[in-house]
XYZ file of C-alpha atoms in Angstrom:
712
model
C 163.254 77.571 97.234
C 164.569 79.867 94.548
C 167.069 77.241 93.436
C 164.391 74.563 93.440
C 162.133 76.773 91.326
C 164.955 77.384 88.833
C 165.593 73.636 88.652
C 161.939 72.947 87.894
C 161.886 75.600 85.185
C 165.052 74.158 83.632
C 163.614 70.635 83.619
C 160.411 71.915 82.062
C 162.398 73.702 79.357
C 164.446 70.592 78.643
C 161.309 68.463 78.334
C 159.715 71.032 76.033
C 162.814 71.178 73.833
C 162.995 67.376 73.730
C 159.364 66.994 72.787
C 159.605 69.898 70.375
C 162.524 68.338 68.507
C 161.622 64.679 68.782
C 157.927 64.103 69.435
C 156.487 64.987 66.085
C 159.332 63.183 64.271
C 160.156 60.199 66.416
C 156.617 59.487 67.651
C 155.135 59.616 64.179
C 157.847 57.241 62.970
C 157.271 55.030 66.006
C 153.587 54.919 65.193
C 154.360 53.317 61.846
C 156.558 50.547 63.274
C 154.900 47.147 63.181
C 155.538 45.114 66.352
C 155.972 41.350 66.259
C 154.979 40.942 69.895
C 152.139 43.186 71.067
C 152.335 44.903 74.407
C 149.260 44.530 76.582
C 150.295 47.020 79.256
C 151.522 50.008 77.287
C 149.708 53.227 78.115
C 149.668 56.536 76.255
C 147.938 58.634 78.909
C 151.090 60.622 79.614
C 151.665 61.412 75.942
C 148.052 62.450 75.380
C 148.135 64.772 78.390
C 151.520 66.248 77.503
C 150.814 66.749 73.797
C 147.438 68.313 74.632
C 149.207 70.706 76.996
C 151.648 71.649 74.249
C 148.706 72.406 71.924
C 147.622 75.074 74.428
C 151.070 76.590 74.782
C 151.098 80.306 75.595
C 154.834 80.882 75.264
C 155.751 84.549 74.886
C 157.819 84.181 71.712
C 155.326 83.691 68.838
C 157.665 81.545 66.750
C 158.489 79.205 69.618
C 154.804 79.094 70.634
C 153.847 78.090 67.102
C 156.502 75.366 66.999
C 155.421 73.997 70.390
C 151.767 73.881 69.335
C 152.603 72.201 66.046
C 154.732 69.667 67.887
C 151.792 68.908 70.159
C 149.451 68.488 67.203
C 151.849 66.126 65.431
C 152.323 64.225 68.671
C 148.581 63.703 68.988
C 148.518 62.623 65.360
C 151.168 60.010 66.120
C 149.260 58.735 69.173
C 146.115 58.321 67.093
C 147.941 56.487 64.333
C 149.615 54.190 66.846
C 146.478 53.225 68.742
C 143.558 53.103 66.294
C 144.997 50.214 64.270
C 145.879 48.050 67.271
C 142.887 46.500 69.015
C 145.095 45.280 71.892
C 146.175 48.788 72.865
C 144.303 51.222 75.080
C 141.185 52.568 73.413
C 142.008 56.088 72.274
C 138.264 56.722 71.688
C 137.488 56.613 75.406
C 136.024 59.901 76.703
C 139.021 60.445 78.986
C 141.256 60.726 75.896
C 138.803 62.401 73.517
C 138.063 65.109 76.097
C 141.724 66.128 75.823
C 142.476 65.526 72.151
C 139.440 67.143 70.517
C 139.433 70.433 72.519
C 143.172 70.778 71.860
C 142.594 70.484 68.145
C 139.625 72.861 68.196
C 141.669 75.423 70.139
C 144.243 75.569 67.348
C 141.600 75.394 64.659
C 139.882 78.418 66.177
C 143.134 80.405 66.218
C 143.127 80.207 62.410
C 139.406 80.867 61.976
C 140.107 83.406 59.236
C 141.213 80.637 56.880
C 138.160 78.793 55.594
C 138.260 75.104 54.785
C 139.075 74.836 51.109
C 137.274 71.621 50.209
C 135.944 68.383 51.719
C 139.349 66.787 51.078
C 142.046 69.517 50.996
C 144.689 69.213 48.338
C 148.366 69.035 49.165
C 149.122 72.166 51.142
C 151.983 74.448 50.329
C 155.057 74.677 52.510
C 153.833 77.910 54.075
C 150.450 76.388 54.922
C 152.144 73.404 56.528
C 153.667 75.800 59.004
C 150.221 76.982 60.126
C 148.864 75.250 63.238
C 145.303 75.719 61.937
C 145.978 73.885 58.662
C 147.876 71.125 60.437
C 145.057 70.837 62.978
C 142.432 70.509 60.259
C 144.335 67.689 58.582
C 144.827 65.938 61.924
C 141.161 66.424 62.844
C 140.032 65.007 59.494
C 142.308 62.016 59.918
C 140.963 61.385 63.417
C 137.322 61.509 62.253
C 138.037 59.439 59.164
C 139.273 56.596 61.382
C 136.181 56.695 63.626
C 134.007 53.588 63.513
C 130.247 53.439 64.084
C 130.529 53.123 67.863
C 133.110 55.918 68.206
C 131.270 58.777 66.474
C 129.485 59.866 69.635
C 132.687 60.056 71.711
C 134.345 62.134 68.987
C 131.443 64.592 68.498
C 130.453 65.105 72.159
C 133.661 67.055 73.035
C 132.996 69.316 70.050
C 129.533 70.165 71.397
C 130.930 70.786 74.886
C 133.696 73.018 73.533
C 131.211 75.142 71.583
C 129.018 75.418 74.696
C 131.823 76.320 77.092
C 133.248 79.042 74.848
C 129.892 80.459 73.611
C 130.713 79.679 69.990
C 127.167 78.834 68.842
C 126.163 82.474 68.657
C 128.823 83.341 66.101
C 127.722 80.376 63.932
C 130.791 80.666 61.649
C 133.189 78.517 63.664
C 130.503 76.023 64.669
C 129.438 75.580 61.038
C 133.079 75.153 59.997
C 133.650 72.457 62.634
C 130.663 70.412 61.556
C 131.464 70.815 57.893
C 134.810 69.171 58.658
C 133.033 66.455 60.638
C 130.411 65.709 57.974
C 132.950 65.612 55.149
C 135.417 63.464 57.110
C 133.308 60.692 58.612
C 131.954 57.818 56.584
C 128.721 58.766 54.817
C 126.715 55.956 56.415
C 127.438 57.481 59.833
C 126.064 60.944 59.000
C 122.752 60.358 60.724
C 124.561 59.768 64.044
C 125.930 63.317 63.969
C 122.489 64.687 63.119
C 120.914 62.780 66.011
C 123.518 64.188 68.410
C 122.800 67.705 67.201
C 119.066 67.159 67.711
C 119.689 65.869 71.227
C 121.874 68.883 71.955
C 119.116 71.160 70.695
C 116.714 69.526 73.165
C 119.228 70.022 75.961
C 119.367 73.752 75.125
C 115.606 74.216 74.800
C 115.667 77.041 77.363
C 118.859 78.680 76.162
C 118.824 82.014 74.369
C 117.406 82.207 70.867
C 120.851 82.939 69.396
C 122.275 79.694 70.831
C 119.359 77.620 69.542
C 119.552 79.378 66.176
C 123.256 78.511 65.968
C 122.540 74.826 66.567
C 119.751 74.905 63.974
C 122.055 76.565 61.420
C 124.590 73.792 61.983
C 121.797 71.252 61.452
C 120.929 73.016 58.211
C 124.492 72.727 56.935
C 124.781 69.120 58.101
C 121.581 68.144 56.294
C 122.814 69.799 53.096
C 126.070 67.806 53.218
C 124.454 64.497 54.168
C 123.769 62.119 51.328
C 120.205 61.226 50.318
C 118.475 59.100 52.929
C 121.221 59.517 55.516
C 118.878 61.043 58.080
C 118.456 57.509 59.355
C 115.533 55.320 60.297
C 113.960 57.860 62.667
C 112.931 60.327 59.967
C 109.752 61.500 61.664
C 111.589 61.973 64.959
C 113.847 64.514 63.263
C 110.880 66.553 62.082
C 109.056 66.056 65.373
C 112.002 67.600 67.238
C 112.208 70.570 64.883
C 108.441 71.181 65.014
C 108.500 70.976 68.809
C 111.166 73.672 68.989
C 109.225 75.766 66.517
C 106.210 75.654 68.820
C 108.394 76.401 71.865
C 109.779 79.450 70.103
C 106.257 80.716 69.420
C 105.355 80.240 73.091
C 108.513 82.050 74.203
C 107.799 84.940 71.869
C 104.202 85.390 73.041
C 104.656 84.732 76.777
C 107.965 86.568 77.135
C 109.614 83.894 79.306
C 111.273 80.503 79.047
C 108.986 78.938 81.642
C 107.510 79.525 85.068
C 110.827 79.002 86.832
C 112.711 81.475 84.681
C 110.322 84.426 84.687
C 112.295 87.617 84.942
C 115.693 85.927 84.676
C 116.026 86.094 80.882
C 114.843 88.663 78.393
C 113.074 87.343 75.315
C 113.866 89.257 72.129
C 111.124 88.830 69.555
C 113.345 89.455 66.530
C 115.764 86.740 67.697
C 112.900 84.263 68.117
C 111.659 85.142 64.630
C 115.136 84.495 63.231
C 115.159 81.137 65.020
C 111.757 80.241 63.580
C 112.894 81.037 60.050
C 116.044 78.959 60.618
C 113.968 75.983 61.790
C 111.692 76.258 58.751
C 114.689 76.352 56.392
C 116.187 73.341 58.158
C 112.935 71.382 57.777
C 113.045 72.072 54.048
C 116.706 71.063 53.855
C 116.000 67.749 55.574
C 113.017 67.127 53.309
C 115.140 67.616 50.194
C 117.311 64.649 51.208
C 114.330 62.281 51.373
C 112.776 60.153 48.618
C 109.255 60.936 47.455
C 107.459 58.357 49.584
C 109.143 59.572 52.783
C 108.422 63.184 51.920
C 104.735 62.285 51.584
C 104.856 60.805 55.088
C 106.479 63.980 56.405
C 103.767 66.090 54.771
C 101.073 64.013 56.478
C 102.977 64.212 59.760
C 103.187 68.011 59.656
C 99.535 68.305 58.632
C 98.582 66.245 61.667
C 100.321 68.816 63.880
C 98.402 71.827 62.537
C 95.338 72.865 64.584
C 92.370 72.925 62.183
C 88.979 74.355 63.201
C 86.369 71.625 63.334
C 88.835 68.828 62.539
C 91.997 68.800 64.650
C 91.844 70.108 68.240
C 93.358 73.511 68.840
C 96.661 73.566 70.665
C 96.766 74.576 74.302
C 99.900 76.643 74.338
C 101.287 77.827 77.624
C 99.679 81.206 78.055
C 99.822 82.035 74.343
C 96.055 81.816 73.705
C 94.361 82.094 70.277
C 97.199 84.166 68.840
C 99.568 81.319 69.635
C 97.340 78.892 67.729
C 97.301 81.209 64.735
C 101.089 81.614 64.798
C 101.498 77.848 65.041
C 99.236 77.461 62.006
C 101.306 79.963 60.038
C 104.661 78.467 61.057
C 103.632 74.883 60.332
C 102.157 75.863 56.973
C 105.429 77.610 56.138
C 107.236 74.410 57.102
C 104.872 72.432 54.896
C 105.555 74.845 52.050
C 109.275 74.177 52.442
C 108.709 70.415 52.337
C 106.567 70.612 49.178
C 109.120 72.692 47.238
C 110.306 70.540 44.369
C 107.897 67.725 45.252
C 107.331 65.561 42.188
C 105.357 62.364 41.962
C 103.932 60.308 39.137
C 100.853 59.268 41.109
C 99.274 62.183 42.933
C 96.353 60.066 44.072
C 98.555 58.054 46.438
C 100.981 60.852 47.272
C 98.173 63.266 48.241
C 95.443 61.270 50.015
C 92.262 62.676 51.518
C 93.867 62.821 54.948
C 96.199 65.495 53.571
C 94.179 67.395 50.956
C 90.961 67.765 52.948
C 92.505 69.570 55.927
C 94.742 71.600 53.609
C 91.815 72.818 51.540
C 89.862 73.676 54.675
C 92.461 76.376 55.381
C 91.560 78.052 52.081
C 88.218 78.984 53.687
C 89.671 80.842 56.658
C 89.429 84.604 56.835
C 93.147 84.959 57.582
C 94.695 86.209 54.327
C 98.219 84.997 55.182
C 97.032 81.439 55.820
C 95.037 81.362 52.576
C 98.087 82.530 50.625
C 100.243 79.808 52.179
C 97.666 77.168 51.202
C 97.642 78.405 47.609
C 101.448 78.332 47.482
C 101.460 74.743 48.783
C 98.852 73.621 46.233
C 100.740 75.259 43.380
C 103.998 73.654 44.489
C 102.382 70.215 44.672
C 100.770 70.372 41.230
C 103.773 71.845 39.393
C 105.690 68.735 38.328
C 107.401 70.148 35.217
C 108.720 73.432 36.633
C 106.199 75.586 34.751
C 105.418 77.757 37.785
C 108.020 80.523 37.133
C 106.291 81.223 33.818
C 103.018 82.093 35.592
C 104.294 84.142 38.519
C 102.193 87.147 37.430
C 98.789 87.554 35.819
C 99.267 88.708 32.241
C 97.681 88.468 28.805
C 100.044 86.403 26.646
C 99.336 86.743 22.947
C 101.348 83.640 22.033
C 102.063 81.077 24.751
C 104.501 79.200 22.529
C 107.225 81.633 23.621
C 106.891 80.258 27.156
C 108.052 76.800 26.038
C 105.646 75.047 28.376
C 106.107 71.393 29.275
C 102.727 69.711 28.876
C 102.272 65.952 29.155
C 99.223 63.898 28.389
C 97.066 63.355 31.456
C 97.751 59.887 32.845
C 95.193 57.444 34.164
C 96.271 58.165 37.753
C 95.831 61.910 37.158
C 92.355 61.313 35.744
C 91.411 59.382 38.879
C 92.840 62.139 41.052
C 90.798 64.827 39.316
C 87.680 62.679 39.331
C 88.018 62.463 43.095
C 89.229 65.959 44.004
C 88.379 68.271 41.088
C 85.163 69.681 42.541
C 86.906 70.460 45.830
C 89.647 72.355 44.008
C 87.149 74.340 41.895
C 85.063 75.222 44.932
C 88.017 76.509 46.915
C 89.330 78.524 43.965
C 85.925 80.184 43.619
C 85.524 80.870 47.327
C 89.058 82.207 47.693
C 88.395 84.659 44.843
C 85.302 85.790 46.705
C 87.209 86.837 49.844
C 87.335 90.573 50.418
C 90.771 90.343 52.079
C 92.399 88.754 49.005
C 95.121 90.946 47.484
C 97.377 90.745 44.434
C 99.506 87.751 45.600
C 96.312 85.735 46.162
C 95.056 86.354 42.630
C 98.487 85.598 41.164
C 98.561 82.236 42.934
C 94.984 81.515 41.850
C 96.012 82.191 38.259
C 99.041 79.924 38.665
C 96.845 77.205 40.169
C 94.333 77.337 37.304
C 97.122 77.335 34.724
C 98.969 74.394 36.292
C 95.793 72.309 36.595
C 95.214 72.940 32.881
C 98.691 71.667 31.976
C 99.273 68.942 34.539
C 95.890 67.357 35.283
C 93.502 68.328 32.508
C 91.463 66.089 30.245
C 88.498 67.146 28.114
C 86.066 67.122 31.034
C 88.426 69.087 33.260
C 88.934 71.715 30.543
C 85.178 72.258 30.269
C 84.855 72.553 34.054
C 87.728 75.030 34.242
C 86.050 77.225 31.613
C 82.851 77.053 33.659
C 84.787 78.211 36.707
C 86.333 81.108 34.774
C 82.902 82.235 33.551
C 81.534 81.864 37.081
C 84.305 84.171 38.310
C 83.198 86.734 35.732
C 79.627 86.463 37.002
C 80.911 86.742 40.571
C 82.581 90.067 39.787
C 79.363 91.325 38.210
C 77.068 90.340 41.082
C 79.227 91.295 44.076
C 79.012 95.072 44.081
C 78.039 95.148 47.763
C 80.404 92.481 49.086
C 83.568 93.093 47.050
C 85.559 96.268 46.627
C 86.181 97.800 43.208
C 89.767 96.537 43.269
C 88.711 92.962 44.014
C 86.053 92.959 41.328
C 88.543 94.244 38.758
C 91.070 91.667 39.946
C 88.544 88.851 39.483
C 87.781 90.104 35.963
C 91.512 90.231 35.216
C 91.967 86.697 36.563
C 89.112 85.389 34.433
C 90.311 87.102 31.249
C 93.955 86.042 31.665
C 92.999 82.430 32.278
C 90.512 82.235 29.389
C 93.232 83.645 27.150
C 95.546 80.848 28.303
C 93.071 77.966 28.139
C 91.852 79.024 24.686
C 95.395 78.690 23.327
C 95.938 75.387 25.126
C 92.790 73.904 23.577
C 93.839 75.141 20.101
C 90.234 75.747 19.003
C 90.466 78.653 16.502
C 86.931 79.973 17.049
C 87.415 79.916 20.835
C 90.715 81.786 20.547
C 89.112 84.308 18.207
C 86.259 85.065 20.617
C 88.626 85.517 23.569
C 90.943 87.692 21.476
C 88.055 89.916 20.380
C 86.850 90.465 23.948
C 90.381 91.275 25.151
C 90.890 93.752 22.308
C 87.591 95.428 23.142
C 88.610 95.680 26.801
C 91.958 97.190 25.870
C 90.146 99.910 23.929
C 87.150 100.555 26.130
C 87.852 99.148 29.636
C 91.530 98.415 30.303
C 90.764 98.178 34.016
C 89.277 94.727 33.335
C 92.703 93.429 32.310
C 95.673 92.598 34.540
C 97.599 95.732 33.574
C 95.061 98.268 34.877
C 92.319 97.824 37.511
C 90.525 101.027 38.487
C 86.754 101.258 37.985
C 84.080 99.045 36.483
C 81.695 99.959 33.658
C 80.580 96.934 31.673
C 78.725 96.335 28.435
C 77.867 93.165 26.549
C 80.844 93.185 24.171
C 83.262 93.465 27.091
C 82.181 90.142 28.575
C 83.027 86.606 27.582
C 79.835 85.032 26.299
C 79.022 81.569 27.628
C 76.720 80.818 24.702
C 79.421 81.719 22.198
C 82.048 79.574 23.966
C 79.590 76.661 24.195
C 78.919 76.913 20.471
C 82.548 76.978 19.348
C 83.665 74.197 21.696
C 80.726 72.028 20.708
C 81.759 72.340 17.099
C 85.226 71.025 18.013
C 83.973 67.843 19.643
C 83.836 68.941 23.289
C 80.945 67.813 25.467
C 79.223 71.135 26.139
C 76.298 69.846 28.209
C 78.173 70.719 31.395
C 79.320 74.039 29.968
C 75.716 75.052 29.311
C 75.101 74.822 33.055
C 76.624 77.740 35.005
C 79.062 76.709 37.698
C 77.723 77.157 41.243
C 79.886 75.974 44.171
C 78.218 73.655 46.646
C 78.386 75.096 50.141
C 78.758 72.504 52.872
C 78.905 72.513 56.648
C 82.680 72.450 56.316
C 82.566 75.861 54.626
C 80.445 77.339 57.395
C 82.364 75.835 60.296
C 85.765 76.724 58.867
C 85.018 80.431 59.029
C 86.093 82.355 62.093
C 82.778 83.554 63.403
C 81.834 85.908 66.193
C 80.460 84.557 69.458
C 76.917 85.519 68.563
C 77.069 83.815 65.173
C 78.512 80.678 66.711
C 75.715 80.522 69.315
C 73.021 81.055 66.715
C 74.533 78.319 64.541
C 74.523 75.917 67.473
C 70.951 76.823 68.399
C 69.870 76.326 64.798
C 71.406 72.858 64.702
C 69.824 71.995 68.054
C 66.406 73.236 66.954
C 66.528 70.998 63.899
C 67.271 67.963 66.048
C 65.135 68.997 69.018
C 63.056 66.217 70.652
C 60.225 68.718 71.002
C 59.424 68.233 67.320
C 58.002 64.779 67.635
C 55.285 65.254 65.047
C 56.600 65.409 61.512
C 54.980 67.806 59.103
C 53.238 65.882 56.298
C 54.802 66.196 52.878
C 53.341 69.135 50.978
C 52.050 68.542 47.479
C 54.240 70.367 44.967
C 52.267 72.186 42.279
C 52.881 75.054 39.884
C 51.315 77.494 42.339
C 53.586 76.199 45.105
C 56.700 76.814 43.033
C 55.459 80.234 41.983
C 54.753 81.251 45.571
C 58.166 79.939 46.656
C 59.928 82.069 44.048
C 57.863 85.189 44.815
C 58.179 84.840 48.577
C 61.882 83.846 48.623
C 62.931 87.367 49.567
C 60.421 87.497 52.382
C 61.494 84.102 53.669
C 65.105 85.220 53.731
C 64.162 88.333 55.675
C 62.165 86.264 58.147
C 65.082 83.869 58.584
C 67.458 86.769 59.234
C 65.029 88.255 61.741
C 64.650 84.915 63.516
C 68.410 84.485 63.745
C 68.763 88.054 65.025
C 66.211 87.396 67.754
C 67.981 84.216 68.810
C 71.327 85.997 68.998
C 69.779 88.921 70.877
C 68.158 86.518 73.329
C 71.450 84.841 74.194
C 73.250 88.181 74.407
C 70.734 90.169 76.489
C 68.533 87.661 78.342
C 69.210 87.082 82.077
C 71.453 84.191 82.927
C 68.719 82.446 84.914
C 66.398 82.435 81.888
C 69.074 80.986 79.593
C 70.004 78.393 82.240
C 66.333 77.382 82.683
C 65.924 77.043 78.916
C 69.009 74.848 78.599
C 68.040 72.874 81.712
C 64.619 72.072 80.278
C 66.247 70.796 77.120
C 68.658 68.672 79.167
C 65.811 67.222 81.234
C 63.797 66.318 78.153
C 66.851 64.774 76.533
C 67.493 62.689 79.640
C 63.907 61.480 79.693
C 64.185 60.381 76.084
C 67.417 58.569 76.858
C 65.741 56.792 79.765
C 62.936 55.627 77.474
C 65.469 54.313 74.982
C 67.387 52.494 77.705
C 64.166 50.892 79.014
C 63.350 49.608 75.551
C 66.783 48.330 74.613
C 68.085 47.056 77.974
C 66.138 44.123 79.392
C 66.444 43.020 83.045
C 68.052 39.632 83.658
C 65.767 36.571 83.899
C 64.594 35.741 87.392
C 63.331 32.469 88.933
C 60.588 34.494 90.603
C 58.518 34.620 87.415
C 57.050 37.595 85.618
C 55.010 40.664 86.460
C 52.465 42.659 84.529
C 53.397 46.187 83.610
C 51.089 49.148 83.571
C 50.797 48.778 79.759
C 49.398 45.268 80.068
C 52.639 43.613 78.976
C 54.466 40.920 80.893
C 57.978 41.713 82.043
C 60.578 39.816 83.983
C 60.998 41.112 87.518
C 64.537 41.560 88.724
C 65.147 39.817 92.068
C 68.140 40.485 94.317
C 70.730 37.731 94.380
C 70.267 37.076 98.090
C 66.553 36.254 97.495
C 67.145 33.770 94.693
C 66.847 29.998 95.301
C 69.842 28.074 93.966
C 70.143 24.253 93.680
C 72.171 22.516 96.332
C 74.913 21.661 93.877
C 75.579 25.372 93.351
C 75.967 26.170 97.042
C 78.965 25.275 99.165
């Protein structure tokens, strides 16, 4: 047995020496020989297996081990060159071969992980680098991928995914990113979307893996999307974003519930900071994918993401697995952050078609929520959408600019499409700017974004009518700060004054009306001397006098003298409150019940008799004005009683009240059905109803008399 063992070892050594000296020279040369008569039965299975084994050599002597591995790599290179160009030979792209070749190459590539890939197409390596198995492996791997056709990409990439899974290489990210950089740079550009689709499928397969593994796959997706050429995501663009958004929602559920599902409770520990890192990685990847898309596809993605966001009163709230209302809020925040990433750098010549009602209406409804973070995200999205000439960095903070020419602003004449857009959406934008300024929870970033939004509307979408309306809004903000002592804090009131003054300073210089600029300059100078807290630089306490305020009459006079239509400016701006504003607020249970009861009482069937129209006279108007305070107090008292009734009344009483309403409603429905639905005609004639009217009497089918021809 000892002799037999020695013989085996000697034969193995001889084979290794032979392959070491000949394989990478003779086989590569053999691969370049053109054959006159093809062989239909030649097989390279033995060579693939043997060369792959040599790539994993663990010989004790480092120099010999390096030579053996390099010989194996060159042998695999020769096999690939010999087979890929000959359609009659065995298919080297079959999984049985790729499962040996690709892991062997990755094994040697990983051994030289310290050396980063120099460029998409490495230059001629030096003699020393040629001796490195890692460099030789990278060149061989690039050559293999460069020869891959459309139908072979999957077989070449699948072993890479399996290798990274088996050796837990996703968590490190560095090697995985390096591998896919090589893949994306080596394959033909029109095949890039196939690699991205495989990565998305692999992400789905690891949906219940640890957050670090999923984050590694997402980081690789991020790098792959950055390398891919424009439009290479493929025809299933929305499916890419649907997959990423689904994993974003799963991550939120995992973070809030603390488990990966009912079957895995207690088997894995959820780390919140890792899930947060994954969520940020997904959001960055969504933005990276969006940057590769043309404008029209990005608009579709924006609509797609908006359709996924739960919106109170419009889109149904999500039913997350055990996450509850907090899960819905986190989903709103994460999807709005994703939408913000998609809108970064969004530029379109026709905003009316790029931003339809189905997108703007739900987006603006978020500006009415009490959640300060959500409102800030909405403002950032609006600012990003409107900024088409990269003017936003110049208005990142609220400040009084004495000469805006130093900013070198890019202002174009408002196009016809922009005029139509503002004619359709201007009042909605003004109303939400006003209401957002009125929120007590608004802080400095909110006011900075509001200032940016007003400034960008003035430069991107403003005509003469829009300018007048924007000045009205600015003056209305000043009045808001004056009349909100009970509802707004001192800081917020000063911030609103600062916002109004900074914007009027800007719009006065944009309009280039000297008298308007002079009036604004005088008020700002007076504030700097007497009340600096009304300017952006200092906001402490409020003590106002007439000369410290911007005068609407004065502005109306100077603009009218310059040809502006000041009829609208003479009318103070008052936002129109709608049901959308009331329903979008997060109300308490009592307020919600009282709102529902109020709506029901207005439409109650008990009020069958309409009150006759009252004659309007001077005395009627006078009494209405005098008694308005009393009416408001009575309305508040009535609402309080309704809320108290539903909160404190016994359940039986509330149930009886609702049951009586239901019974009356059903009786009314029955009357309507009797009027609108007539019974079928009957051969039995008619009957007289209790009201003296003739009605057709319905007769059962078995009592009807049919002609003989109809019976068989």
